[in-house]
Amino acid sequence: MNKNLDISHEESLRQKRIMDKLSKQIKGKGLKYYVSTFGCQMNAHDSEKLKGILEQIGYVPTEEEKDADFVIYNTCCVRENAELKVYGRLGSLKNNKKHKPGMLIALCGCMMQQDTVINEIKRAYKHVDILFGTHNLYKLAELIQTRLDTGRMVIDIWENYKEIVEDLPSIRKFKFKSSVNVMFGCNNFCTYCIVPYVRGRERSRKPEDIINEITDLVDDGVKEITLLGQNVNSYGKSLDKPLTFAKLIQEIEKIEGLERIRFMTSHPKDLSDELIEVIKTSKKLCDHIHLPFQSGSTSVLKKMNRRYTKDSYLELVSKIKEARPDVALTTDIIVGFPGETEQDFLDTLDVVKKVEFDNAFTFLYSIRTGTPAATMENQVPENVAKERFNRLLEVLNEIVYKKSKEKVGNTYDVLVEQINRQDDHLVSGRLGSNHLVHLKGNKDLIGKIVPVKIIESKGYYLIGEQIN
Ligand code: 5AD
Ligand code: SF4
């Protein structure tokens, strides 16, 4: 056994002992927890691990924050808005706590990796009990124990990760689908982005750990997995025995009973021909690729440090479409990056029109202190950025509607996820392309993959009927 594996195993056992001990204090008291997740899928998946620990030590879930004895915010700092929301919500939690003296409040995730945030919480939000970051989430039970023992605010933020601790409990949102981390962190340093500073350098999980986790998930009823990483295409580079992401997918594909594989996020600069070949031939990879392009202007892309050009992005898209003509493409776009001119923005629109994305996440550029772009000249005035943003939405809407209309009349496999929130005669599910579809059905369909004929497009969702 190598040394790191030893440490990781030891740590996991130590945490389990702490959970056992803590559960003697907490279990059976009906104490409730509430987890609020901000940001991306990575955070959503981390929250499942937090829930796993909390339930292991005896907390029970509640849908109502005001009823909770333990509230935890898993925070995001990719844009300023996400941070402001956390501060706002913390303000109102102060009142709740006044009426519930034993209540505990914890904050974790990306925001906590910034000194300025920690100082602000210490100064103005003294009612918070526990602060921890992105590298030591597995220590939640230990931090709760320390808080209960000392009665003081506990702050445990690591600048870097130490080891990947495997094999801790987790509560999945869906019984039949799950995310699985393949790597953590990011080495790319796009100049607008704070992620590399708060999530640390890239490190990949060992393929055997990933395969074991997925095998266990499949044994437990999972049919679809999403492989998660900030940049999955550079998976495996940091391993003792390097392995490409394409090879990893091929290994995962062999797991019997697993039916669908997704992955996100892909960086265009690292999406290899080898992976395109797997996209072409794989039987289990869904026909959906999320491929953020951020800006269509080669000069903006250079200033963003994205390391591809407008033309090379378009070429890559052509190759993917050639390999798998039915593929749905989605993307992330930033509007108003420093120095963005009208012509640069027109290049962004041009890429949107040429690629014809099935969907896109669009963002107004948000200054993140500490990133190179924050101090760049020619920050775009807010009114100009907003005006461009609205124009982008108009163009996008039209394309998204057109793409979803193309589905009408065809039949697709749909993984049914839940009863429709508005109408309980309907169920909702997703196509391989990730399009959302509603169809007549009841709870017996949940978790099943069924053929569905699309009968109507409503733009951002579809209406279908099950084919027998
Ligand atoms: N401003 C706006 N959007 C950003 N993103 C990352 N950093 C910023 C920022 N400073 C967007 C990118 C990324 C997505 C997760 O968030 O589009 O792909
Ligand atoms: Fe941020 Fe760029 Fe890394 Fe994505 S690839 S997390 S945008 S630095």
Coordinates of C-alpha atoms and ligand atoms in Angstrom, one line a residue:
M1 CA 0.0 0.0 0.0
N2 CA 1.5 3.4 -0.9
K3 CA 1.9 6.1 1.8
N4 CA -0.9 8.3 0.5
L5 CA -3.4 5.5 0.4
D6 CA -2.5 4.7 4.0
I7 CA -3.1 8.2 5.1
S8 CA -6.4 8.4 3.2
H9 CA -7.6 5.1 4.6
E10 CA -6.6 6.0 8.2
E11 CA -8.3 9.4 7.9
S12 CA -11.5 7.8 6.6
L13 CA -11.5 5.3 9.6
R14 CA -10.8 8.2 12.0
Q15 CA -13.8 10.2 10.7
K16 CA -16.0 7.1 10.9
R17 CA -15.0 6.7 14.6
I18 CA -15.9 10.4 15.2
M19 CA -19.2 9.9 13.5
D20 CA -20.0 6.9 15.7
K21 CA -19.1 8.9 18.8
L22 CA -21.1 11.9 17.8
S23 CA -24.2 9.9 16.8
K24 CA -24.5 8.8 20.5
Q25 CA -25.0 12.5 21.3
I26 CA -27.3 13.3 18.4
K27 CA -29.2 10.2 17.2
G28 CA -32.8 9.7 18.2
K29 CA -33.3 13.4 19.3
G30 CA -35.1 14.3 16.0
L31 CA -32.6 17.1 15.4
K32 CA -33.1 18.4 11.8
Y33 CA -30.6 19.6 9.2
Y34 CA -31.0 21.8 6.2
V35 CA -28.3 22.0 3.4
S36 CA -28.4 24.9 1.0
T37 CA -26.3 24.6 -2.1
F38 CA -25.1 27.5 -4.2
G39 CA -23.3 27.1 -7.6
C40 CA -22.3 24.2 -9.8
Q41 CA -22.8 20.5 -10.0
M42 CA -19.6 19.9 -8.1
N43 CA -21.1 21.7 -5.1
A44 CA -24.3 19.8 -5.5
H45 CA -22.4 16.6 -5.3
D46 CA -20.3 17.8 -2.3
S47 CA -23.6 18.6 -0.6
E48 CA -24.7 14.9 -1.0
K49 CA -21.5 14.0 1.0
L50 CA -22.4 16.6 3.7
K51 CA -25.9 15.1 3.9
G52 CA -24.4 11.6 4.2
I53 CA -22.3 12.6 7.2
L54 CA -25.1 14.5 8.9
E55 CA -27.5 11.6 8.6
Q56 CA -24.8 9.2 9.7
I57 CA -24.5 11.1 13.0
G58 CA -28.2 11.2 13.5
Y59 CA -29.6 14.4 12.0
V60 CA -32.8 14.1 10.0
P61 CA -33.6 16.2 6.9
T62 CA -36.1 19.0 6.7
E63 CA -37.3 21.0 3.7
E64 CA -37.7 24.1 5.9
E65 CA -34.7 26.1 6.8
K66 CA -36.6 27.7 9.7
D67 CA -37.2 24.3 11.4
A68 CA -33.5 23.2 11.2
D69 CA -31.2 22.7 14.2
F70 CA -28.2 22.5 11.8
V71 CA -28.1 24.8 8.8
I72 CA -25.2 24.6 6.3
Y73 CA -24.6 26.7 3.3
N74 CA -22.3 25.2 0.7
T75 CA -21.2 28.4 -1.0
C76 CA -20.0 29.5 -4.5
C77 CA -17.9 32.5 -5.4
V78 CA -17.7 32.2 -9.2
R79 CA -19.7 35.4 -9.5
E80 CA -20.4 38.2 -7.0
N81 CA -24.1 37.6 -7.0
A82 CA -23.7 34.2 -5.4
E83 CA -21.7 35.7 -2.6
L84 CA -24.2 38.5 -2.0
K85 CA -27.0 35.9 -1.6
V86 CA -25.1 34.1 1.1
Y87 CA -24.5 37.3 3.1
G88 CA -28.2 38.2 2.7
R89 CA -29.4 34.8 3.9
L90 CA -26.9 34.8 6.8
G91 CA -28.5 38.0 8.0
S92 CA -31.9 36.5 8.3
L93 CA -30.5 33.3 9.9
K94 CA -29.4 35.4 12.8
N95 CA -33.1 35.9 13.8
N96 CA -33.9 32.2 13.5
K97 CA -31.0 31.5 15.9
K98 CA -32.3 33.9 18.5
H99 CA -35.4 31.7 18.8
K100 CA -33.4 28.5 18.7
P101 CA -30.4 28.8 21.0
G102 CA -28.9 25.4 20.3
M103 CA -29.0 25.8 16.6
L104 CA -25.7 25.4 14.7
I105 CA -24.8 27.3 11.5
A106 CA -22.0 26.1 9.2
L107 CA -20.5 27.6 6.1
C108 CA -18.3 25.7 3.6
G109 CA -17.3 25.6 0.0
C110 CA -15.6 28.0 -2.4
M111 CA -16.3 31.3 -0.7
M112 CA -14.6 30.2 2.4
Q113 CA -11.3 29.8 0.6
Q114 CA -10.9 33.6 0.5
D115 CA -9.4 35.4 3.5
T116 CA -11.5 38.5 2.9
V117 CA -14.7 36.4 3.4
I118 CA -13.4 34.7 6.6
N119 CA -12.5 38.1 8.0
E120 CA -15.9 39.5 7.1
I121 CA -17.7 36.6 8.8
K122 CA -15.6 36.9 11.9
R123 CA -16.4 40.6 12.0
A124 CA -20.1 40.8 11.1
Y125 CA -21.6 37.3 11.4
K126 CA -20.6 36.1 14.8
H127 CA -23.6 33.8 14.9
V128 CA -21.9 31.4 12.5
D129 CA -20.5 28.3 14.3
I130 CA -18.3 26.4 11.8
L131 CA -16.4 27.5 8.8
F132 CA -14.5 25.1 6.5
G133 CA -13.4 25.1 2.9
T134 CA -13.3 22.9 -0.2
H135 CA -10.4 20.6 0.8
N136 CA -11.7 19.2 4.1
L137 CA -15.4 18.7 3.7
Y138 CA -15.0 15.1 4.9
K139 CA -14.1 16.5 8.3
L140 CA -17.6 17.8 9.0
A141 CA -18.3 15.4 11.9
E142 CA -15.0 16.3 13.5
L143 CA -15.7 20.0 13.2
I144 CA -19.1 19.6 14.8
Q145 CA -17.6 17.7 17.6
T146 CA -15.0 20.4 18.2
R147 CA -17.8 23.1 18.2
L148 CA -19.8 21.2 20.7
D149 CA -16.7 20.6 22.9
T150 CA -15.4 24.1 22.9
G151 CA -18.5 26.3 22.4
R152 CA -16.5 28.5 20.1
M153 CA -16.6 29.4 16.4
V154 CA -14.5 26.7 14.6
I155 CA -12.5 27.8 11.5
D156 CA -10.7 25.2 9.5
I157 CA -9.6 26.3 6.1
W158 CA -6.8 24.6 4.2
E159 CA -4.9 26.3 1.5
N160 CA -4.3 23.1 -0.4
Y161 CA -5.7 19.6 -0.4
K162 CA -3.8 16.9 1.6
E163 CA -5.3 13.7 0.4
I164 CA -8.4 12.4 -1.3
V165 CA -10.4 10.7 1.4
E166 CA -12.5 7.9 -0.1
D167 CA -15.4 5.9 1.2
L168 CA -17.5 8.2 3.3
P169 CA -21.3 8.2 3.4
S170 CA -23.3 10.1 0.9
I171 CA -27.1 10.7 0.4
R172 CA -28.1 10.8 -3.3
K173 CA -30.8 13.0 -4.5
F174 CA -32.0 10.4 -7.0
K175 CA -31.8 6.6 -6.4
F176 CA -31.2 5.9 -10.1
K177 CA -28.6 8.5 -11.1
S178 CA -25.6 10.0 -9.5
S179 CA -22.6 12.2 -10.1
V180 CA -19.1 10.8 -9.5
N181 CA -16.0 13.0 -9.1
V182 CA -13.2 11.9 -11.4
M183 CA -10.9 14.9 -10.6
F184 CA -10.8 17.9 -8.4
G185 CA -9.3 21.4 -8.9
C186 CA -8.2 23.2 -12.0
N187 CA -4.8 24.2 -13.5
N188 CA -6.1 26.5 -16.2
F189 CA -6.2 29.9 -14.7
C190 CA -8.7 31.5 -17.1
T191 CA -8.1 35.1 -16.2
Y192 CA -11.7 35.8 -15.1
C193 CA -12.0 32.7 -12.9
I194 CA -11.5 32.2 -9.2
V195 CA -11.9 28.5 -9.2
P196 CA -8.2 27.6 -9.4
Y197 CA -7.6 29.7 -6.3
V198 CA -10.4 28.2 -4.3
R199 CA -10.4 24.6 -5.5
G200 CA -6.6 24.1 -5.8
R201 CA -4.5 22.3 -8.4
E202 CA -5.8 19.4 -10.5
R203 CA -5.7 16.0 -9.0
S204 CA -7.3 12.9 -10.4
R205 CA -8.9 10.0 -8.5
K206 CA -7.4 6.6 -9.1
P207 CA -9.4 4.7 -11.8
E208 CA -9.9 1.8 -9.5
D209 CA -11.5 4.1 -6.9
I210 CA -13.8 5.5 -9.5
I211 CA -14.7 2.1 -10.9
N212 CA -15.4 0.7 -7.5
E213 CA -17.6 3.6 -6.6
I214 CA -19.6 3.3 -9.8
T215 CA -19.9 -0.5 -9.4
D216 CA -21.3 0.0 -5.9
L217 CA -23.7 2.7 -7.2
V218 CA -25.0 0.4 -9.9
D219 CA -25.5 -2.4 -7.4
D220 CA -27.5 0.1 -5.5
G221 CA -29.8 0.9 -8.5
V222 CA -28.0 3.7 -10.4
K223 CA -28.4 3.6 -14.1
E224 CA -26.9 6.9 -15.1
I225 CA -23.7 8.6 -13.9
T226 CA -22.2 12.0 -14.6
L227 CA -18.4 12.1 -14.3
L228 CA -17.5 15.4 -12.7
G229 CA -14.5 17.6 -12.9
Q230 CA -13.6 21.2 -13.6
N231 CA -11.8 20.0 -16.7
V232 CA -12.4 16.3 -17.2
N233 CA -10.4 16.2 -20.4
S234 CA -7.2 16.5 -18.5
Y235 CA -8.1 13.6 -16.3
G236 CA -5.3 11.2 -15.4
K237 CA -2.3 13.4 -16.1
S238 CA -1.3 13.6 -12.4
L239 CA -1.7 9.9 -11.7
D240 CA 1.3 7.7 -10.9
K241 CA 0.2 5.6 -13.8
P242 CA -1.3 8.2 -16.2
L243 CA -4.5 7.3 -18.0
T244 CA -6.5 9.3 -20.4
F245 CA -10.1 10.3 -19.9
A246 CA -11.1 8.5 -23.0
K247 CA -9.6 5.2 -21.6
L248 CA -11.3 5.8 -18.3
I249 CA -14.7 6.1 -20.0
Q250 CA -14.0 2.8 -21.9
E251 CA -13.3 1.1 -18.6
I252 CA -16.4 2.5 -17.0
E253 CA -18.5 1.5 -20.0
K254 CA -17.7 -2.2 -19.1
I255 CA -19.6 -2.0 -15.9
E256 CA -22.6 -4.2 -16.3
G257 CA -26.0 -2.6 -15.5
L258 CA -24.7 0.9 -16.0
E259 CA -26.8 2.3 -18.9
R260 CA -25.9 6.0 -19.3
I261 CA -22.7 8.0 -18.9
R262 CA -22.4 11.8 -19.0
F263 CA -19.5 14.0 -18.2
M264 CA -18.8 17.6 -17.5
T265 CA -17.1 20.0 -17.9
S266 CA -14.9 19.8 -21.0
H267 CA -12.3 22.4 -21.8
P268 CA -12.1 22.7 -25.6
K269 CA -8.3 23.0 -25.6
D270 CA -8.0 19.4 -24.1
L271 CA -10.8 17.6 -26.0
S272 CA -8.7 14.9 -27.8
D273 CA -9.3 13.0 -31.0
E274 CA -9.1 9.9 -28.8
L275 CA -12.1 11.2 -26.8
I276 CA -14.0 12.1 -30.0
E277 CA -13.5 8.5 -31.2
V278 CA -15.0 7.2 -27.9
I279 CA -17.9 9.7 -28.3
K280 CA -18.4 8.2 -31.8
T281 CA -18.3 4.5 -30.8
S282 CA -19.6 4.4 -27.2
K283 CA -22.9 2.7 -26.6
K284 CA -23.4 4.3 -23.2
L285 CA -22.2 7.9 -23.6
C286 CA -25.2 10.2 -23.8
D287 CA -25.5 12.3 -27.0
H288 CA -24.8 15.5 -25.1
I289 CA -21.5 17.5 -24.6
H290 CA -21.2 20.6 -22.5
L291 CA -18.4 22.6 -24.2
P292 CA -18.0 26.1 -22.8
F293 CA -16.7 28.6 -25.3
Q294 CA -17.0 31.7 -23.2
S295 CA -16.3 34.2 -26.0
G296 CA -16.4 33.9 -29.8
S297 CA -13.6 36.5 -30.2
T298 CA -10.1 35.2 -30.6
S299 CA -8.6 38.3 -29.1
V300 CA -10.9 38.1 -26.0
L301 CA -10.1 34.3 -25.8
K302 CA -6.5 35.2 -25.7
K303 CA -7.0 37.7 -22.9
M304 CA -9.1 35.1 -21.1
N305 CA -6.2 32.6 -21.4
R306 CA -8.4 30.0 -22.9
R307 CA -5.8 28.8 -25.3
Y308 CA -8.0 28.2 -28.4
T309 CA -9.3 30.5 -31.1
K310 CA -12.7 31.1 -32.6
D311 CA -11.8 29.0 -35.6
S312 CA -10.3 26.1 -33.6
Y313 CA -13.4 25.9 -31.5
L314 CA -15.6 25.8 -34.5
E315 CA -13.4 23.1 -36.0
L316 CA -13.6 21.1 -32.9
V317 CA -17.4 21.3 -33.0
S318 CA -17.4 20.2 -36.6
K319 CA -15.3 17.1 -35.7
I320 CA -17.7 16.2 -32.8
K321 CA -20.8 16.7 -35.0
E322 CA -19.2 14.6 -37.7
A323 CA -18.4 11.8 -35.2
R324 CA -21.9 11.9 -33.7
P325 CA -24.4 13.9 -35.8
D326 CA -27.2 13.6 -33.2
V327 CA -25.1 15.2 -30.5
A328 CA -26.6 18.0 -28.4
L329 CA -24.2 20.8 -27.6
T330 CA -24.5 23.1 -24.7
T331 CA -22.1 25.9 -23.5
D332 CA -21.2 28.7 -21.1
I333 CA -20.8 32.2 -22.4
I334 CA -19.5 35.3 -20.7
V335 CA -20.6 38.7 -21.9
G336 CA -18.7 41.9 -21.0
F337 CA -15.2 40.6 -20.4
P338 CA -12.8 43.6 -20.0
G339 CA -12.0 45.1 -23.4
E340 CA -14.8 43.3 -25.2
T341 CA -15.8 45.5 -28.2
E342 CA -18.9 45.4 -30.3
Q343 CA -17.0 43.4 -32.9
D344 CA -15.9 40.9 -30.3
F345 CA -19.4 40.5 -29.2
L346 CA -20.6 39.9 -32.7
D347 CA -18.1 37.1 -32.9
T348 CA -19.8 35.5 -29.9
L349 CA -23.2 35.8 -31.6
D350 CA -21.6 34.3 -34.7
V351 CA -20.4 31.2 -32.9
V352 CA -23.8 30.8 -31.3
K353 CA -25.4 30.9 -34.7
K354 CA -22.9 28.6 -36.4
V355 CA -22.9 25.9 -33.7
E356 CA -26.6 26.1 -32.9
F357 CA -26.4 25.1 -29.3
D358 CA -29.2 23.1 -27.7
N359 CA -28.9 25.3 -24.6
A360 CA -26.4 27.7 -23.0
F361 CA -25.6 29.2 -19.6
T362 CA -25.0 32.9 -20.1
F363 CA -23.2 35.1 -17.6
L364 CA -22.5 38.8 -17.3
Y365 CA -18.8 39.1 -16.5
S366 CA -18.3 39.6 -12.8
I367 CA -15.1 41.0 -11.3
R368 CA -13.4 38.5 -9.0
T369 CA -10.7 40.1 -6.8
G370 CA -7.4 38.3 -7.1
T371 CA -7.9 37.2 -10.7
P372 CA -5.8 38.8 -13.5
A373 CA -8.9 40.2 -15.3
A374 CA -10.0 42.2 -12.3
T375 CA -7.3 44.7 -12.9
M376 CA -7.4 44.7 -16.7
E377 CA -8.1 48.1 -18.4
N378 CA -11.3 48.9 -20.3
Q379 CA -13.8 47.2 -18.0
V380 CA -17.1 47.2 -20.0
P381 CA -19.7 49.6 -18.6
E382 CA -22.6 47.7 -17.1
N383 CA -25.3 49.2 -19.4
V384 CA -23.3 48.1 -22.5
A385 CA -22.8 44.6 -21.1
K386 CA -26.4 44.2 -20.2
E387 CA -27.6 45.4 -23.6
R388 CA -25.3 42.8 -25.3
F389 CA -26.5 40.2 -22.8
N390 CA -30.1 40.8 -23.8
R391 CA -29.2 40.6 -27.5
L392 CA -27.5 37.3 -26.9
L393 CA -30.5 35.9 -25.1
E394 CA -32.7 36.8 -28.1
V395 CA -30.5 35.0 -30.5
L396 CA -30.1 32.0 -28.2
N397 CA -33.8 31.6 -27.5
E398 CA -34.5 31.4 -31.2
I399 CA -31.9 28.7 -31.7
V400 CA -32.9 26.7 -28.6
Y401 CA -36.5 26.7 -29.8
K402 CA -35.5 25.6 -33.2
K403 CA -33.3 22.8 -31.9
S404 CA -36.0 21.5 -29.6
K405 CA -38.6 21.6 -32.3
E406 CA -36.4 19.3 -34.4
K407 CA -37.0 16.6 -31.7
V408 CA -40.8 16.6 -32.4
G409 CA -41.9 13.3 -34.1
N410 CA -38.9 11.4 -33.1
T411 CA -38.7 8.7 -30.3
Y412 CA -36.0 8.8 -27.7
D413 CA -35.0 6.9 -24.6
V414 CA -36.0 8.9 -21.5
L415 CA -34.9 8.3 -18.0
V416 CA -37.9 9.2 -15.9
E417 CA -36.8 11.2 -12.8
Q418 CA -39.9 12.4 -10.9
I419 CA -43.5 13.3 -10.7
N420 CA -44.1 16.6 -12.5
R421 CA -44.1 19.5 -10.0
Q422 CA -47.1 21.2 -11.5
D423 CA -49.3 18.3 -12.6
D424 CA -49.2 14.9 -10.8
H425 CA -50.6 13.1 -13.7
L426 CA -47.3 13.8 -15.5
V427 CA -43.8 12.6 -15.0
S428 CA -40.6 14.4 -16.0
G429 CA -37.5 12.9 -17.4
R430 CA -34.5 13.6 -19.6
L431 CA -33.4 12.5 -23.0
G432 CA -29.8 11.5 -23.6
S433 CA -29.4 15.0 -25.1
N434 CA -30.4 16.3 -21.6
H435 CA -33.6 17.9 -22.9
L436 CA -36.4 17.9 -20.3
V437 CA -39.6 16.1 -21.3
H438 CA -43.0 15.8 -19.6
L439 CA -45.2 12.8 -20.3
K440 CA -48.3 11.1 -18.8
G441 CA -47.3 8.5 -16.2
N442 CA -47.2 7.7 -12.6
K443 CA -44.6 6.9 -9.9
D444 CA -44.0 3.4 -11.3
L445 CA -42.1 5.0 -14.1
I446 CA -39.6 6.7 -11.9
G447 CA -36.1 5.4 -12.4
K448 CA -37.0 3.6 -15.6
I449 CA -35.6 4.3 -19.1
V450 CA -38.5 4.2 -21.5
P451 CA -39.0 5.1 -25.2
V452 CA -40.9 8.3 -25.6
K453 CA -42.2 9.9 -28.7
I454 CA -41.9 13.7 -28.7
I455 CA -45.2 15.3 -29.7
E456 CA -44.7 18.9 -28.9
S457 CA -41.9 21.4 -28.2
K458 CA -42.3 24.2 -25.7
G459 CA -38.9 25.6 -26.3
Y460 CA -37.0 24.9 -23.1
Y461 CA -38.9 21.6 -22.5
L462 CA -40.7 19.0 -24.5
I463 CA -44.0 17.1 -24.3
G464 CA -43.9 13.4 -25.1
E465 CA -45.8 10.1 -24.8
Q466 CA -44.6 6.7 -23.8
I467 CA -44.4 4.2 -26.7
N468 CA -45.1 0.6 -25.7
Ligands
5AD1 N1 -17.8 36.2 -14.4 C1 -18.8 35.6 -15.1 N2 -18.9 34.3 -15.4 C2 -17.9 33.5 -14.9 N3 -17.7 32.2 -15.0 C3 -16.6 31.9 -14.3 N4 -16.0 33.0 -13.8 C4 -16.8 34.1 -14.1 C5 -16.8 35.5 -13.9 N5 -15.8 36.0 -13.2 C6 -18.6 31.3 -15.7 C7 -17.9 30.6 -16.9 C8 -17.7 29.2 -16.4 C9 -19.0 29.1 -15.6 C10 -19.0 28.0 -14.6 O1 -19.0 30.3 -14.9 O2 -18.7 30.7 -18.0 O3 -17.7 28.3 -17.5
SF4_2 FE1 -12.4 28.4 -14.2 FE2 -11.2 28.1 -16.6 FE3 -10.7 26.2 -14.7 FE4 -13.1 26.4 -15.9 S1 -11.2 25.8 -16.9 S2 -12.7 26.2 -13.6 S3 -13.4 28.6 -16.3 S4 -10.1 28.4 -14.6

